[in-house]
Amino acid sequence: MHTDGPLSVSDLFTNSIFRNIVISLLATLGRREFLKALVMAFRLNERPLIQQAYEAVPRADIRLVARGLPSVYVGPFLRFVAEHMERSPHVEFDLLWASALLGAHGRHLRDRAGEYASVLRALQKGLVEFEQLISRL
């Protein structure tokens, strides 16, 4: 239970651990260990950290990082990409990620189509919106 009063020792300990993990994640990005940073961000389940790790990956490394992504993160990552598409001006970047993830993990996604149906629909929605945007130009 959390109150508006002073922080407890456990709150301070938790905040300190979280801060150290965030520092570690940022250092991992600084060392250009993009896959490790993405996995760390997804483990923390903090959207701003996921976005920072996602956007830090150079275009040339997207396919490599996508291939190395453990299958347990494929669904959440595709959902993130689909949501990112809805509000980001980085169309080409998001399309590169979507293509790389589908190419690298297509068999896994096909084998578990029912499990990933909502994620794939969200991705499809984002792709259709991109198509409509482009057709209006």
PDB file of C-alpha atoms in Angstrom:
ATOM      1  CA  MET A   1       0.000   0.000   0.000  1.00  0.00           C
ATOM      2  CA  HIS A   2       1.357   3.405  -0.989  1.00  0.00           C
ATOM      3  CA  THR A   3       0.593   6.577   0.890  1.00  0.00           C
ATOM      4  CA  ASP A   4       1.426  10.198   0.219  1.00  0.00           C
ATOM      5  CA  GLY A   5       3.708  10.202   3.237  1.00  0.00           C
ATOM      6  CA  PRO A   6       7.454   9.666   3.361  1.00  0.00           C
ATOM      7  CA  LEU A   7       9.056   6.936   1.276  1.00  0.00           C
ATOM      8  CA  SER A   8       9.720   3.660   3.039  1.00  0.00           C
ATOM      9  CA  VAL A   9      13.057   1.883   2.943  1.00  0.00           C
ATOM     10  CA  SER A  10      11.627  -0.613   0.447  1.00  0.00           C
ATOM     11  CA  ASP A  11      10.467   2.268  -1.820  1.00  0.00           C
ATOM     12  CA  LEU A  12      13.943   3.781  -1.726  1.00  0.00           C
ATOM     13  CA  PHE A  13      15.505   0.383  -2.399  1.00  0.00           C
ATOM     14  CA  THR A  14      13.144  -0.279  -5.331  1.00  0.00           C
ATOM     15  CA  ASN A  15      13.730   3.210  -6.786  1.00  0.00           C
ATOM     16  CA  SER A  16      17.483   2.752  -6.427  1.00  0.00           C
ATOM     17  CA  ILE A  17      17.401  -0.627  -8.183  1.00  0.00           C
ATOM     18  CA  PHE A  18      15.222   0.741 -10.972  1.00  0.00           C
ATOM     19  CA  ARG A  19      17.514   3.740 -11.431  1.00  0.00           C
ATOM     20  CA  ASN A  20      20.548   1.440 -11.638  1.00  0.00           C
ATOM     21  CA  ILE A  21      18.821  -0.765 -14.200  1.00  0.00           C
ATOM     22  CA  VAL A  22      17.929   2.270 -16.325  1.00  0.00           C
ATOM     23  CA  ILE A  23      21.539   3.463 -16.127  1.00  0.00           C
ATOM     24  CA  SER A  24      22.666  -0.011 -17.167  1.00  0.00           C
ATOM     25  CA  LEU A  25      20.244   0.012 -20.101  1.00  0.00           C
ATOM     26  CA  LEU A  26      21.499   3.402 -21.268  1.00  0.00           C
ATOM     27  CA  ALA A  27      25.090   2.213 -20.976  1.00  0.00           C
ATOM     28  CA  THR A  28      24.175  -0.864 -23.024  1.00  0.00           C
ATOM     29  CA  LEU A  29      22.804   1.407 -25.742  1.00  0.00           C
ATOM     30  CA  GLY A  30      26.009   3.446 -25.537  1.00  0.00           C
ATOM     31  CA  ARG A  31      28.004   0.266 -26.204  1.00  0.00           C
ATOM     32  CA  ARG A  32      25.743  -0.341 -29.228  1.00  0.00           C
ATOM     33  CA  GLU A  33      24.377  -3.593 -27.773  1.00  0.00           C
ATOM     34  CA  PHE A  34      20.953  -2.914 -29.230  1.00  0.00           C
ATOM     35  CA  LEU A  35      19.392  -6.361 -28.848  1.00  0.00           C
ATOM     36  CA  LYS A  36      20.402  -6.568 -25.202  1.00  0.00           C
ATOM     37  CA  ALA A  37      19.037  -3.063 -24.572  1.00  0.00           C
ATOM     38  CA  LEU A  38      15.702  -3.913 -26.227  1.00  0.00           C
ATOM     39  CA  VAL A  39      15.330  -7.063 -24.156  1.00  0.00           C
ATOM     40  CA  MET A  40      16.166  -5.121 -20.990  1.00  0.00           C
ATOM     41  CA  ALA A  41      13.573  -2.480 -21.892  1.00  0.00           C
ATOM     42  CA  PHE A  42      10.890  -5.102 -22.513  1.00  0.00           C
ATOM     43  CA  ARG A  43      11.708  -6.812 -19.227  1.00  0.00           C
ATOM     44  CA  LEU A  44      11.222  -3.493 -17.460  1.00  0.00           C
ATOM     45  CA  ASN A  45       8.005  -2.981 -19.444  1.00  0.00           C
ATOM     46  CA  GLU A  46       8.510   0.789 -19.488  1.00  0.00           C
ATOM     47  CA  ARG A  47       7.264   2.261 -22.753  1.00  0.00           C
ATOM     48  CA  PRO A  48       9.658   5.269 -22.796  1.00  0.00           C
ATOM     49  CA  LEU A  49      12.639   2.921 -22.373  1.00  0.00           C
ATOM     50  CA  ILE A  50      11.343   0.562 -25.050  1.00  0.00           C
ATOM     51  CA  GLN A  51      10.908   3.502 -27.408  1.00  0.00           C
ATOM     52  CA  GLN A  52      14.389   4.823 -26.645  1.00  0.00           C
ATOM     53  CA  ALA A  53      15.973   1.424 -27.309  1.00  0.00           C
ATOM     54  CA  TYR A  54      13.844   0.927 -30.444  1.00  0.00           C
ATOM     55  CA  GLU A  55      14.703   4.283 -31.945  1.00  0.00           C
ATOM     56  CA  ALA A  56      18.405   3.900 -31.103  1.00  0.00           C
ATOM     57  CA  VAL A  57      18.848   0.925 -33.435  1.00  0.00           C
ATOM     58  CA  PRO A  58      20.493   2.067 -36.685  1.00  0.00           C
ATOM     59  CA  ARG A  59      18.631   1.129 -39.854  1.00  0.00           C
ATOM     60  CA  ALA A  60      21.536  -1.044 -40.970  1.00  0.00           C
ATOM     61  CA  ASP A  61      21.231  -3.164 -37.793  1.00  0.00           C
ATOM     62  CA  ILE A  62      17.451  -3.674 -37.734  1.00  0.00           C
ATOM     63  CA  ARG A  63      17.455  -7.055 -39.519  1.00  0.00           C
ATOM     64  CA  LEU A  64      20.241  -8.406 -37.318  1.00  0.00           C
ATOM     65  CA  VAL A  65      18.509  -7.290 -34.124  1.00  0.00           C
ATOM     66  CA  ALA A  66      15.152  -8.668 -35.335  1.00  0.00           C
ATOM     67  CA  ARG A  67      16.719 -12.079 -36.061  1.00  0.00           C
ATOM     68  CA  GLY A  68      18.249 -12.216 -32.594  1.00  0.00           C
ATOM     69  CA  LEU A  69      15.082 -11.256 -30.746  1.00  0.00           C
ATOM     70  CA  PRO A  70      13.889 -14.129 -28.521  1.00  0.00           C
ATOM     71  CA  SER A  71      10.476 -15.399 -29.615  1.00  0.00           C
ATOM     72  CA  VAL A  72       8.926 -14.507 -26.258  1.00  0.00           C
ATOM     73  CA  TYR A  73       9.314 -10.814 -27.189  1.00  0.00           C
ATOM     74  CA  VAL A  74       8.055 -11.057 -30.785  1.00  0.00           C
ATOM     75  CA  GLY A  75       4.391 -10.448 -29.905  1.00  0.00           C
ATOM     76  CA  PRO A  76       4.981  -7.531 -27.553  1.00  0.00           C
ATOM     77  CA  PHE A  77       7.502  -6.012 -29.952  1.00  0.00           C
ATOM     78  CA  LEU A  78       5.175  -6.255 -32.946  1.00  0.00           C
ATOM     79  CA  ARG A  79       2.433  -4.650 -30.856  1.00  0.00           C
ATOM     80  CA  PHE A  80       4.852  -1.865 -29.932  1.00  0.00           C
ATOM     81  CA  VAL A  81       5.731  -1.319 -33.614  1.00  0.00           C
ATOM     82  CA  ALA A  82       2.031  -1.248 -34.538  1.00  0.00           C
ATOM     83  CA  GLU A  83       1.294   1.322 -31.834  1.00  0.00           C
ATOM     84  CA  HIS A  84       4.385   3.329 -32.762  1.00  0.00           C
ATOM     85  CA  MET A  85       3.150   3.475 -36.367  1.00  0.00           C
ATOM     86  CA  GLU A  86      -0.036   5.205 -35.260  1.00  0.00           C
ATOM     87  CA  ARG A  87       1.711   8.210 -33.752  1.00  0.00           C
ATOM     88  CA  SER A  88       5.145   8.402 -35.300  1.00  0.00           C
ATOM     89  CA  PRO A  89       6.299  10.327 -38.350  1.00  0.00           C
ATOM     90  CA  HIS A  90       9.055   7.715 -38.887  1.00  0.00           C
ATOM     91  CA  VAL A  91       7.178   5.708 -41.516  1.00  0.00           C
ATOM     92  CA  GLU A  92      10.168   4.093 -43.181  1.00  0.00           C
ATOM     93  CA  PHE A  93      11.775   3.151 -39.857  1.00  0.00           C
ATOM     94  CA  ASP A  94       8.594   1.441 -38.625  1.00  0.00           C
ATOM     95  CA  LEU A  95       8.167  -0.364 -41.952  1.00  0.00           C
ATOM     96  CA  LEU A  96      11.752  -1.630 -41.775  1.00  0.00           C
ATOM     97  CA  TRP A  97      11.096  -3.008 -38.308  1.00  0.00           C
ATOM     98  CA  ALA A  98       7.793  -4.610 -39.292  1.00  0.00           C
ATOM     99  CA  SER A  99       9.375  -6.229 -42.346  1.00  0.00           C
ATOM    100  CA  ALA A 100      12.411  -7.469 -40.415  1.00  0.00           C
ATOM    101  CA  LEU A 101      10.326  -8.925 -37.574  1.00  0.00           C
ATOM    102  CA  LEU A 102       7.896 -10.645 -39.934  1.00  0.00           C
ATOM    103  CA  GLY A 103      10.771 -11.974 -42.040  1.00  0.00           C
ATOM    104  CA  ALA A 104      12.764 -13.251 -39.094  1.00  0.00           C
ATOM    105  CA  HIS A 105       9.855 -14.684 -37.091  1.00  0.00           C
ATOM    106  CA  GLY A 106       7.249 -15.427 -39.759  1.00  0.00           C
ATOM    107  CA  ARG A 107       7.281 -19.177 -39.183  1.00  0.00           C
ATOM    108  CA  HIS A 108       6.859 -18.721 -35.427  1.00  0.00           C
ATOM    109  CA  LEU A 109       3.985 -16.278 -36.011  1.00  0.00           C
ATOM    110  CA  ARG A 110       2.314 -18.571 -38.551  1.00  0.00           C
ATOM    111  CA  ASP A 111       2.595 -21.598 -36.251  1.00  0.00           C
ATOM    112  CA  ARG A 112       0.890 -19.636 -33.475  1.00  0.00           C
ATOM    113  CA  ALA A 113      -1.475 -17.565 -35.616  1.00  0.00           C
ATOM    114  CA  GLY A 114      -4.308 -17.700 -33.083  1.00  0.00           C
ATOM    115  CA  GLU A 115      -2.053 -16.499 -30.299  1.00  0.00           C
ATOM    116  CA  TYR A 116      -0.812 -13.538 -32.358  1.00  0.00           C
ATOM    117  CA  ALA A 117      -4.054 -12.665 -34.178  1.00  0.00           C
ATOM    118  CA  SER A 118      -4.702  -9.418 -32.299  1.00  0.00           C
ATOM    119  CA  VAL A 119      -1.090  -8.279 -32.695  1.00  0.00           C
ATOM    120  CA  LEU A 120      -1.137  -8.997 -36.412  1.00  0.00           C
ATOM    121  CA  ARG A 121      -4.464  -7.167 -36.804  1.00  0.00           C
ATOM    122  CA  ALA A 122      -2.987  -4.126 -35.039  1.00  0.00           C
ATOM    123  CA  LEU A 123       0.021  -4.260 -37.360  1.00  0.00           C
ATOM    124  CA  GLN A 124      -2.255  -4.623 -40.378  1.00  0.00           C
ATOM    125  CA  LYS A 125      -4.261  -1.604 -39.245  1.00  0.00           C
ATOM    126  CA  GLY A 126      -1.084   0.485 -39.060  1.00  0.00           C
ATOM    127  CA  LEU A 127       0.023  -0.700 -42.501  1.00  0.00           C
ATOM    128  CA  VAL A 128      -3.373   0.092 -44.025  1.00  0.00           C
ATOM    129  CA  GLU A 129      -3.255   3.582 -42.510  1.00  0.00           C
ATOM    130  CA  PHE A 130       0.206   4.085 -44.066  1.00  0.00           C
ATOM    131  CA  GLU A 131      -1.116   2.909 -47.413  1.00  0.00           C
ATOM    132  CA  GLN A 132      -4.046   5.344 -47.218  1.00  0.00           C
ATOM    133  CA  LEU A 133      -1.713   8.178 -46.262  1.00  0.00           C
ATOM    134  CA  ILE A 134       0.534   7.476 -49.216  1.00  0.00           C
ATOM    135  CA  SER A 135      -2.359   7.095 -51.663  1.00  0.00           C
ATOM    136  CA  ARG A 136      -3.625  10.571 -50.655  1.00  0.00           C
ATOM    137  CA  LEU A 137      -0.270  12.080 -51.595  1.00  0.00           C
TER     138      LEU A 137
END
